[in-house]
Amino acid sequence: MALLEVQNLSIRLERADESVDLVRDVSFSVGEGEVVGVLGESGCGKSLTAFSVLGLLPQGMKISGRIAFDGEDLLTLDEKALCALRGNRIGMIFQEPMTALNPVKTVGDQIAEPLRLHKRLGRAAARSEARRLLERIRLPDPTAALDAYPHQLSGGQRQRVVIAMALACRPNLLIADEPTTALDTTVQRQILDLLVDLVEETDSGLLLITHDIGIMAETTDRVLVMYGGAIVEAAPTAALVNSPAHPYTRALLQATPQRALGSDARLEPIPGTVPPPSSHDVGCRFRTRCTLATAQCEKSPPLRELGPGRIAACWRLEQGGGTAP
Amino acid sequence: MKLSLLHRSLSWIITLWAVTVIAFVVLEILPGDPALVLLGPDAQPDTLAALRLQLGLDRPAYVRYGEWILGLLRGDLGISYTYDISVRELIGSRLKVTIPLAVLSMALATALALVLGIYAASRHNKLGDYGVMALTQVGVAIPSFWLGMLLVLLFSLTLRWFSAGGFPGWEAGLWPGLKALVLPVVALAVAQAAVLARVVRASLLDVLGEDFVRTARSKGLTRGQALRRHALRNALIPVVTVIGLQFAHMLAGTIVIENVFSLPGLGRLIFQSINQRDLMVIKNVVVFLAAIVITVNFIVDLFYLAIDPRLRQAS
Ligand SMILES: Nc1ncnc2c1ncn2[C@@H]1O[C@H](COP(=O)(O)OP(=O)(O)O)[C@@H](O)[C@H]1O
Ligand SMILES: [Mg+2]
């Protein structure tokens, strides 16, 4: 049994006048010591999927399906039990390091907080543990950083602090929602290396959300590709990069600077944009931007098994599926 | 921080100086002849002349202004014509009523506003929130003098728990003094509490939507813990601003409330001196009230620095 098992997860936004389908029928798992990537453009439902694991969806969203963590269905747990898991056995790193930290509390207090809450450490013990964590995430001058406020740190340093906070209680599962998107490229590298090292060290599972294929290719074991709130393809990372099956995955690969993937094909951005959830209908959601779309795509394509650990949802996989771009 | 304190002190002095100029111009130059203002249109010419001489009105305005300012700096505010005691003593004795009245009202208003605002924000869009909002709507709409009269009707005339007005003086003891202030404090505080509760609620709701609150929740804090430990302090920044503004309002409110409850405070003093055209008192009380308001704003600035480390750094 995997550490995290998500089955048929759907998220709907229920308003008085309408009900919008934000995430539909998403299933995946993350094992111990495994790094699973979630790939997709902005607005494809990646963050909502992550928030739902923590039970921190915005108000007004209805969730269905099953999210099992260590065999326990999180959707049936009460708030108290969820609080005991959050920050303790499941850690979360957010997209935006500039706003993820409380501006009026010191870095030391913010890192010590989960330790005091979950591990019942005293003030002094929590502080020295926070110092040790800051050392571990390789922040220069960790003692001074304990008493610093977030605005005194750079973006990269703040993200390291957020990582230290998420790792403080040695969680079994770490969810990182685009942890490096807001940072410049050299810092991105360092942060990701650090993250992967730390996860390997503690043998925890990592769910790494990104829209950057370069990052995905280098750090993950398996990848889920999401589009319009649903999984359109899932595969081991090497297989996905070498022979993407879904037209959307192929389009994403073609839109990526190829240096990152070790080839030199031409860069082709995907025309059009992700459709808003309010436009979701029964058809394949990518068909409006897909070069292979036919009348058949007006119906929703099922996820089909393509090989060991490989699935994709497209009516036209045979027409060019499984070949390199 | 040092530079900014210097900057703020300078602006404190300049503002206060501007107030003295305005008070002097409005009260002593614009009316033409202050002696005429004092004695009224029916005064005899020789009485007028005598008063002019007594007040030194025969000398040029800039000399009179200069003397007034020098007196202020030395703490010598002159003699009141109507009370015939030094204005300084007069203001001093009145402050013993007005300062406790204003400070207690503000404290009560702040405490009520925090309780109601936090409760409403934590029940956002639920029954409790709607209840508090309705309550504050009513509170904002009630004029303090009218509420004061209602309180007197109920608690003094019907229940006989408090006296209907007057002040025994602090010499009579702490409790009798405080007891005389209970109804006026409540009358003044209710409207301010209602306004402030709305500010607390709105500010908290704003902050509760921020990313760092979600981070706090992801660390395992309950909704309530995240509110108290992370959102509240950030939400206080606009609240403190409004408290500073309200304090000025509150001082203005004491003029009305001290009259409703016949309290011998600064507000009643200014009301009476205007009636009696006691220029010496009016002009000094105006400067004094302005000094209090400016000082409160100065303290508000210090609160900002205490709440928000980003400001400490920037200044
Ligand atoms: N609080 C919210 N209220 C309404 N719609 C939302 C909210 N949060 C996200 N959405 C919508 O849900 C969809 C998926 O969002 P998200 O999971 O943030 O995408 P991603 O992380 O892949 O960029 C988007 O279309 C977004 O507009
Ligand atoms: Mg996102």
XYZ file of C-alpha atoms and ligand atoms in Angstrom:
668
model
C 0.000 0.000 0.000
C 1.328 3.383 -1.003
C 1.849 6.251 1.417
C -0.708 8.430 -0.307
C -3.489 7.041 -2.441
C -5.897 9.366 -4.146
C -8.886 7.757 -5.839
C -11.478 9.446 -8.027
C -10.894 12.824 -6.452
C -13.345 15.440 -7.727
C -13.672 19.015 -6.577
C -16.697 21.144 -7.387
C -17.317 24.774 -6.636
C -20.897 25.057 -5.389
C -22.436 28.480 -5.733
C -26.055 29.506 -5.431
C -26.503 29.812 -9.188
C -23.976 27.362 -10.578
C -21.788 24.415 -9.828
C -18.406 24.325 -11.521
C -16.319 21.236 -12.050
C -12.757 22.210 -10.983
C -11.053 18.834 -10.597
C -12.515 15.609 -12.017
C -11.836 11.997 -11.253
C -8.156 12.269 -10.365
C -6.423 9.104 -9.135
C -2.751 8.622 -8.277
C -0.459 7.423 -5.552
C 2.829 8.426 -3.951
C 5.023 5.783 -2.327
C 7.626 6.155 0.401
C 10.820 7.679 -0.978
C 9.098 8.348 -4.287
C 9.083 11.684 -6.090
C 5.902 12.141 -8.113
C 5.526 15.149 -10.356
C 2.332 16.911 -11.321
C 2.696 18.782 -14.585
C 0.364 21.190 -16.319
C -0.160 24.808 -17.221
C -1.575 27.321 -14.809
C -5.242 26.760 -13.973
C -5.243 22.997 -14.548
C -6.168 22.122 -10.961
C -2.732 21.207 -9.596
C -2.880 23.408 -6.498
C -6.443 22.415 -5.650
C -5.431 18.762 -5.828
C -2.597 19.514 -3.386
C -4.775 21.538 -1.008
C -7.372 18.790 -0.921
C -4.795 16.365 0.508
C -4.276 18.742 3.437
C -7.997 19.431 3.751
C -7.367 23.118 3.120
C -9.572 23.796 0.113
C -11.076 27.290 -0.098
C -14.564 27.596 1.341
C -17.476 26.594 -0.830
C -15.705 23.700 -2.560
C -17.204 20.221 -2.398
C -14.866 17.285 -2.524
C -15.577 13.650 -3.342
C -13.549 10.488 -3.774
C -11.004 8.981 -1.429
C -7.682 10.299 -0.152
C -5.914 7.634 1.870
C -2.794 8.597 3.794
C -1.073 5.663 5.450
C -4.291 3.699 5.016
C -6.528 6.294 6.651
C -9.178 8.090 4.617
C -8.510 11.782 5.188
C -11.954 12.807 3.977
C -13.549 11.038 6.917
C -11.240 12.548 9.562
C -12.436 15.382 11.766
C -10.726 18.749 11.935
C -8.775 17.866 15.075
C -7.272 14.766 13.525
C -6.399 16.698 10.366
C -4.641 19.385 12.423
C -2.580 16.659 14.065
C -1.468 15.459 10.602
C -0.788 18.821 8.993
C 2.733 20.083 9.473
C 3.486 16.893 11.368
C 3.159 13.920 9.041
C 2.272 15.899 5.916
C 4.301 19.004 5.119
C 3.438 21.598 2.525
C 5.562 24.101 0.640
C 3.753 26.879 -1.170
C 4.277 28.563 -4.474
C 4.979 32.108 -3.303
C 7.806 32.505 -0.756
C 7.299 36.268 -0.570
C 3.847 35.958 0.990
C 3.970 32.520 2.619
C 5.635 33.806 5.787
C 4.044 35.998 8.444
C 5.672 39.441 8.117
C 5.410 40.304 11.814
C 6.890 37.125 13.326
C 10.530 36.156 13.418
C 11.797 33.324 11.244
C 12.815 31.395 14.356
C 9.336 31.576 15.880
C 7.714 30.472 12.645
C 9.965 27.437 12.261
C 9.636 26.557 15.945
C 5.838 26.709 15.794
C 5.116 23.222 14.377
C 7.731 21.734 16.729
C 6.071 23.271 19.756
C 2.627 22.312 18.490
C 3.218 18.701 17.453
C 6.359 17.656 19.302
C 5.512 19.602 22.453
C 9.016 21.069 22.580
C 9.706 23.889 25.037
C 10.734 27.316 23.873
C 14.491 26.738 24.136
C 14.434 23.239 22.649
C 12.284 24.373 19.731
C 14.621 27.278 19.098
C 17.736 25.137 19.003
C 15.962 22.656 16.732
C 14.961 25.562 14.478
C 18.588 26.631 14.375
C 19.629 23.115 13.399
C 17.021 23.119 10.609
C 18.289 26.450 9.294
C 21.768 24.966 9.208
C 20.465 21.927 7.394
C 18.820 24.030 4.682
C 22.169 25.822 4.373
C 21.079 29.307 5.291
C 24.086 31.557 5.901
C 24.398 32.617 9.551
C 21.526 30.538 10.986
C 21.735 32.090 14.459
C 21.157 35.590 13.113
C 18.411 34.287 10.829
C 16.446 32.995 13.827
C 15.762 36.556 14.936
C 15.340 37.984 11.453
C 11.973 38.955 10.013
C 10.962 37.606 6.589
C 11.434 40.956 4.852
C 15.099 40.889 5.789
C 15.665 37.744 3.696
C 15.891 37.261 -0.066
C 13.283 35.238 -1.958
C 15.531 32.190 -2.100
C 16.276 32.406 1.608
C 12.599 32.726 2.425
C 11.809 29.633 0.387
C 14.510 27.774 2.309
C 12.806 28.907 5.503
C 9.446 27.644 4.211
C 11.100 24.316 3.430
C 12.644 24.174 6.902
C 9.200 24.824 8.367
C 7.567 22.092 6.292
C 10.306 19.603 7.208
C 10.535 20.553 10.894
C 8.549 17.582 12.172
C 10.049 15.141 9.601
C 6.829 14.534 7.673
C 6.295 11.268 5.808
C 4.838 13.136 2.885
C 5.910 16.464 1.487
C 3.804 18.411 -0.984
C 5.628 21.151 -2.854
C 3.433 23.431 -4.964
C 5.678 25.075 -7.538
C 8.324 25.711 -4.890
C 10.723 27.491 -7.223
C 8.501 29.270 -9.733
C 9.009 32.677 -8.122
C 12.807 32.351 -7.946
C 15.542 32.955 -10.475
C 17.107 29.989 -12.245
C 20.317 29.513 -10.269
C 18.416 29.666 -6.990
C 15.786 27.266 -8.432
C 18.483 24.662 -8.981
C 19.848 24.951 -5.450
C 16.427 24.796 -3.833
C 15.363 21.746 -5.833
C 18.603 19.903 -5.141
C 18.162 20.680 -1.470
C 14.567 19.488 -1.511
C 15.387 16.214 -3.245
C 18.350 15.603 -0.912
C 16.221 16.168 2.159
C 13.471 13.903 0.897
C 15.965 11.144 0.128
C 17.570 11.566 3.529
C 14.293 11.053 5.359
C 12.808 8.577 2.878
C 9.585 10.550 2.693
C 7.347 10.797 -0.350
C 7.340 13.986 -2.401
C 4.535 15.317 -4.548
C 6.189 17.982 -6.661
C 3.914 20.301 -8.593
C 5.400 22.320 -11.400
C 4.777 23.619 -14.868
C 8.459 23.373 -15.728
C 9.316 20.237 -17.681
C 13.053 20.692 -17.149
C 12.598 20.477 -13.398
C 10.213 17.585 -13.797
C 12.630 15.589 -15.966
C 15.500 15.962 -13.545
C 13.840 15.365 -10.217
C 10.851 13.044 -10.466
C 10.355 9.291 -10.732
C 6.856 9.467 -12.170
C 4.757 12.222 -13.683
C 1.038 12.998 -13.835
C 0.030 15.416 -16.546
C -3.089 17.431 -15.723
C -5.233 19.414 -18.091
C -8.544 21.132 -17.385
C -8.819 19.583 -13.927
C -8.216 15.986 -15.008
C -5.265 13.652 -15.508
C -4.605 13.239 -19.219
C -1.449 11.167 -18.944
C 0.648 9.433 -16.300
C 3.958 7.698 -16.884
C 7.440 7.061 -15.495
C 9.413 10.240 -16.091
C 11.886 8.836 -18.626
C 9.107 7.256 -20.690
C 7.072 10.459 -20.611
C 9.983 12.595 -21.794
C 11.154 10.129 -24.452
C 7.784 9.131 -25.843
C 4.939 11.356 -24.694
C 1.598 9.761 -25.567
C -0.971 12.531 -25.141
C -1.027 15.408 -27.610
C -1.022 17.836 -24.642
C 2.138 16.289 -23.184
C 3.784 16.501 -26.570
C 2.757 20.114 -26.940
C 4.183 20.875 -23.469
C 7.470 19.228 -24.399
C 7.660 21.227 -27.600
C 7.044 24.403 -25.635
C 10.004 23.705 -23.330
C 13.542 24.985 -23.924
C 15.117 21.775 -25.147
C 18.467 22.299 -23.497
C 16.866 21.061 -20.340
C 15.987 17.790 -22.051
C 19.202 17.293 -24.000
C 17.884 17.736 -27.533
C 17.677 20.727 -29.812
C 14.292 20.669 -31.450
C 12.506 23.957 -32.144
C 10.542 25.753 -29.408
C 6.825 25.857 -30.156
C 4.518 27.470 -27.646
C 1.060 25.907 -27.351
C -1.456 28.153 -29.070
C -4.495 29.206 -27.025
C -5.068 29.048 -23.284
C -6.406 26.640 -20.683
C -10.235 26.770 -20.817
C -11.872 28.165 -17.661
C -13.633 25.545 -15.502
C -17.008 27.123 -16.284
C -16.623 25.981 -19.895
C -16.056 22.343 -18.952
C -18.326 19.980 -20.904
C -18.400 16.303 -21.719
C -15.773 16.381 -24.458
C -11.993 16.161 -24.283
C -10.959 19.458 -22.713
C -7.835 19.791 -24.823
C -9.652 19.469 -28.147
C -9.931 23.229 -28.682
C -6.140 23.490 -28.829
C -5.336 20.047 -30.242
C -4.068 19.632 -33.811
C -5.416 16.072 -33.967
C -8.956 16.826 -32.764
C -11.871 15.213 -34.625
C -15.609 14.922 -34.071
C -14.952 11.948 -31.791
C -13.266 14.287 -29.293
C -16.688 15.793 -28.476
C -16.984 12.767 -26.206
C -14.787 12.381 -23.147
C -11.903 9.958 -23.812
C -11.310 7.345 -21.075
C -7.892 6.798 -19.487
C -6.375 3.814 -21.232
C -3.511 1.621 -20.123
C -0.567 1.901 -22.530
C 2.025 -0.195 -20.739
C 3.425 -0.735 -17.250
C 2.551 2.358 -15.213
C 1.464 4.273 -18.304
C -1.979 5.660 -18.960
C -3.359 8.367 -21.205
C -6.773 9.754 -22.122
C -7.037 10.440 -25.827
C -9.075 9.020 -28.718
C -6.195 9.422 -31.130
C -3.257 7.836 -29.319
C -2.633 5.598 -32.340
C -2.321 8.655 -34.584
C 1.112 9.698 -33.427
C 0.976 8.579 -29.801
C 4.085 7.049 -28.274
C 6.536 8.730 -30.601
C 9.092 11.356 -29.763
C 8.174 14.927 -30.717
C 14.130 54.805 13.898
C 16.054 57.699 15.438
C 15.663 59.776 12.333
C 12.000 58.946 12.147
C 11.408 59.852 15.795
C 13.139 63.175 15.163
C 11.015 63.664 12.085
C 7.832 62.901 14.001
C 8.788 65.179 16.898
C 9.427 68.008 14.467
C 6.064 67.531 12.826
C 4.476 67.453 16.313
C 5.983 70.889 17.070
C 5.107 72.415 13.709
C 1.505 71.219 13.853
C 1.073 72.587 17.346
C 2.548 75.928 16.337
C 0.122 76.096 13.396
C -2.744 75.482 15.824
C -1.684 78.440 17.993
C -1.586 80.711 14.938
C -5.042 79.607 13.794
C -6.513 79.924 17.295
C -5.032 83.405 17.686
C -6.171 84.623 14.295
C -9.684 83.216 14.622
C -10.261 84.351 18.202
C -8.383 87.614 18.503
C -7.904 89.138 15.084
C -10.914 88.161 12.959
C -13.569 89.345 15.447
C -11.991 92.823 15.290
C -12.268 93.876 18.918
C -12.014 91.071 21.498
C -13.118 93.458 24.240
C -16.355 94.048 22.362
C -16.786 90.306 21.955
C -16.287 89.859 25.666
C -18.641 92.550 26.872
C -21.254 92.252 24.135
C -22.710 94.954 21.854
C -24.408 96.871 24.702
C -21.158 97.671 26.582
C -20.379 101.227 27.669
C -17.494 102.870 25.790
C -15.491 103.566 28.945
C -15.866 99.978 30.227
C -14.664 98.821 26.811
C -11.667 101.107 26.936
C -10.788 99.935 30.440
C -10.995 96.287 29.419
C -8.865 96.927 26.327
C -6.208 98.387 28.533
C -6.492 95.527 31.030
C -6.134 92.959 28.248
C -3.300 94.829 26.619
C -5.314 95.138 23.398
C -3.796 98.536 22.762
C -0.570 96.804 21.772
C 0.027 95.332 18.265
C -1.231 91.788 17.564
C 2.208 90.288 17.009
C 3.329 91.436 20.467
C 0.243 89.885 22.039
C 0.785 86.661 20.111
C 4.429 86.589 21.165
C 3.518 87.094 24.801
C 0.939 84.343 24.643
C 3.429 81.860 23.144
C 6.130 82.793 25.649
C 3.562 82.308 28.405
C 2.583 78.904 26.979
C 6.210 77.837 26.940
C 6.620 78.882 30.575
C 3.328 77.232 31.488
C 1.695 80.559 32.239
C -1.654 80.610 30.476
C -3.036 83.803 31.947
C -6.099 84.430 34.071
C -9.688 83.551 33.178
C -12.028 86.593 33.255
C -15.053 84.614 34.237
C -13.548 82.228 36.784
C -10.874 84.631 37.966
C -8.336 81.870 38.527
C -5.321 80.924 36.433
C -6.296 79.165 33.216
C -3.618 76.608 33.888
C -5.250 75.552 37.157
C -8.631 75.586 35.492
C -7.538 73.284 32.675
C -5.645 71.077 35.108
C -8.686 70.483 37.287
C -10.925 69.832 34.259
C -8.476 67.354 32.754
C -8.900 65.162 35.819
C -12.392 64.425 34.531
C -11.952 64.511 30.764
C -8.813 62.387 30.478
C -10.259 59.466 32.491
C -13.537 59.841 30.591
C -11.887 59.741 27.161
C -9.325 57.069 28.009
C -11.865 54.780 29.688
C -14.302 55.215 26.788
C -11.618 54.422 24.262
C -10.486 51.410 26.292
C -14.049 50.128 26.587
C -14.709 50.773 22.898
C -11.505 48.960 21.917
C -12.214 45.975 24.144
C -15.794 45.644 22.876
C -14.680 46.097 19.283
C -12.000 43.417 19.536
C -14.383 40.893 21.069
C -17.190 41.596 18.588
C -14.903 41.970 15.552
C -12.952 38.788 16.223
C -16.133 36.859 16.901
C -17.773 38.130 13.699
C -14.702 37.384 11.594
C -14.425 33.860 12.959
C -18.125 33.319 12.137
C -17.875 34.915 8.712
C -21.165 34.665 6.826
C -22.780 32.725 9.643
C -25.525 33.730 12.023
C -23.139 35.157 14.644
C -21.520 37.384 12.030
C -24.886 38.700 10.835
C -25.927 39.302 14.443
C -22.832 41.360 15.231
C -23.164 43.314 12.006
C -26.788 44.180 12.791
C -25.824 45.180 16.312
C -23.027 47.483 15.126
C -25.353 48.984 12.533
C -27.632 50.044 15.371
C -24.676 51.169 17.512
C -23.315 53.417 14.779
C -26.697 55.044 14.326
C -27.318 55.972 17.984
C -26.187 59.514 18.891
C -24.189 59.474 22.131
C -26.235 62.220 23.853
C -29.457 60.341 23.190
C -27.957 57.084 24.450
C -26.733 59.044 27.499
C -30.270 60.212 28.227
C -31.653 56.697 27.801
C -29.028 55.362 30.196
C -29.955 58.022 32.739
C -33.641 57.168 32.383
C -33.015 53.479 32.957
C -30.103 53.273 35.394
C -30.546 56.487 37.404
C -34.195 57.397 37.411
C -35.700 53.912 37.270
C -33.179 51.506 38.755
C -31.330 54.128 40.833
C -27.974 52.364 40.387
C -26.084 55.494 39.357
C -26.584 59.197 39.861
C -28.020 61.089 36.905
C -25.007 63.382 36.613
C -22.463 65.472 38.424
C -19.049 64.486 39.670
C -18.057 64.142 43.349
C -14.362 64.795 42.595
C -11.522 62.341 43.072
C -11.121 63.614 46.633
C -14.286 61.659 47.416
C -12.386 58.478 46.549
C -11.657 56.354 43.509
C -14.879 54.373 43.480
C -17.367 57.266 43.763
C -15.398 59.059 41.022
C -15.425 56.028 38.719
C -19.084 55.383 39.458
C -19.968 58.857 38.246
C -18.137 58.133 35.001
C -19.750 54.754 34.217
C -22.789 55.984 32.299
C -20.958 58.737 30.351
C -18.181 56.278 29.439
C -20.733 53.784 28.108
C -22.626 56.494 26.228
C -19.446 57.649 24.530
C -18.034 54.191 23.866
C -20.961 52.479 22.149
C -20.858 54.276 18.811
C -17.071 54.131 18.675
C -17.104 50.435 19.544
C -19.582 49.799 16.738
C -17.424 51.564 14.150
C -14.259 49.936 15.418
C -15.792 46.437 15.532
C -16.520 46.743 11.825
C -12.942 47.786 11.171
C -11.593 44.863 13.223
C -13.827 42.403 11.370
C -13.029 43.727 7.900
C -9.320 43.897 8.604
C -9.250 40.374 10.031
C -11.177 38.939 7.098
C -8.695 40.613 4.810
C -5.714 39.148 6.606
C -7.340 35.710 6.978
C -7.288 35.448 3.184
C -3.522 35.994 3.068
C -1.090 33.263 2.106
C 0.698 33.197 5.445
C -2.520 32.257 7.234
C -2.827 29.272 4.914
C 0.816 28.459 5.723
C -0.048 28.578 9.413
C -2.944 26.183 8.815
C -0.639 23.861 6.857
C 1.550 23.674 9.953
C -1.368 22.213 11.896
C -2.828 25.274 13.590
C -6.587 25.270 13.996
C -8.597 28.056 12.434
C -8.770 29.817 15.811
C -5.050 29.446 16.507
C -4.164 30.806 13.076
C -6.459 33.749 13.715
C -5.062 34.581 17.135
C -1.392 33.853 16.537
C -0.967 34.989 12.951
C -3.836 37.059 11.617
C -4.671 39.256 14.590
C -1.435 41.195 14.918
C -1.344 41.921 11.204
C -4.979 42.967 11.311
C -4.307 45.455 14.112
C -2.412 47.876 11.885
C -5.505 49.528 10.328
C -7.346 49.166 13.652
C -4.742 51.272 15.449
C -5.052 53.947 12.765
C -8.779 54.155 13.326
C -8.350 54.250 17.111
C -6.111 57.297 16.682
C -8.736 59.036 14.566
C -11.501 58.050 16.941
C -9.700 59.554 19.895
C -10.107 62.999 18.376
C -13.789 62.240 17.832
C -14.041 61.051 21.375
C -12.669 64.346 22.702
C -15.223 66.227 20.650
C -17.846 63.854 22.020
C -16.920 64.771 25.595
C -18.172 68.315 24.961
C -21.679 66.944 24.471
C -21.550 64.146 27.012
C -20.078 66.285 29.794
C -22.997 68.615 29.327
C -25.543 65.814 29.343
C -24.089 64.452 32.602
C -23.016 67.843 34.060
C -19.424 66.693 34.429
C -16.871 69.420 35.208
C -14.516 68.464 32.373
C -12.639 70.178 29.608
C -15.506 69.749 27.143
C -17.936 71.460 29.468
C -15.334 74.142 30.149
C -14.971 74.961 26.462
C -18.757 75.003 26.065
C -19.159 77.375 29.012
C -16.268 79.623 28.002
C -17.710 79.998 24.524
C -21.030 81.001 26.096
C -19.262 83.456 28.354
C -16.853 84.578 25.626
C -13.893 83.866 27.844
C -11.290 84.186 25.098
C -8.319 83.467 27.342
C -9.775 80.085 28.266
C -11.057 79.177 24.796
C -7.794 79.841 23.045
C -5.739 77.848 25.529
C -8.165 74.940 25.698
C -8.207 74.727 21.907
C -4.431 74.493 21.847
C -4.545 71.970 24.633
C -7.064 69.738 22.864
C -5.028 69.952 19.681
C -1.919 68.989 21.624
C -3.712 65.914 23.002
C -4.896 64.848 19.543
C -1.467 65.301 18.002
C 0.163 63.441 20.868
C -2.239 60.546 20.441
C -1.309 60.358 16.779
C 2.320 60.360 17.794
C 1.628 57.407 20.091
C -0.222 55.669 17.240
C 2.929 55.981 15.160
C 4.906 54.334 17.941
C 2.360 51.506 17.960
C 2.936 50.963 14.253
C 6.607 50.559 14.913
C 5.879 48.077 17.679
C 3.485 46.025 15.540
C 5.244 45.999 12.201
C 8.952 45.166 11.986
C 9.021 46.299 8.341
C 8.433 49.886 9.451
C 11.157 49.650 12.079
C 13.595 48.736 9.372
C 12.477 51.290 6.826
C 12.805 54.215 9.192
N -10.873 29.951 -4.507
C -11.273 29.661 -5.756
N -12.500 30.019 -6.176
C -12.910 29.751 -7.423
N -12.159 29.133 -8.341
C -10.932 28.742 -8.007
C -10.412 28.997 -6.692
N -9.153 28.513 -6.639
C -8.897 28.001 -7.860
N -9.957 28.129 -8.677
C -10.045 27.669 -10.074
O -9.737 26.312 -10.114
C -8.931 26.026 -11.239
C -7.709 25.276 -10.818
O -6.925 26.129 -9.998
P -5.507 25.667 -9.443
O -5.626 24.368 -8.767
O -5.004 26.809 -8.625
O -4.626 25.546 -10.752
P -3.064 25.354 -10.903
O -2.482 25.190 -9.543
O -2.915 24.162 -11.764
O -2.569 26.577 -11.578
C -8.590 27.351 -11.893
O -9.371 27.481 -13.056
C -9.000 28.372 -10.885
O -9.539 29.488 -11.533
Mg -1.075 26.556 -8.610
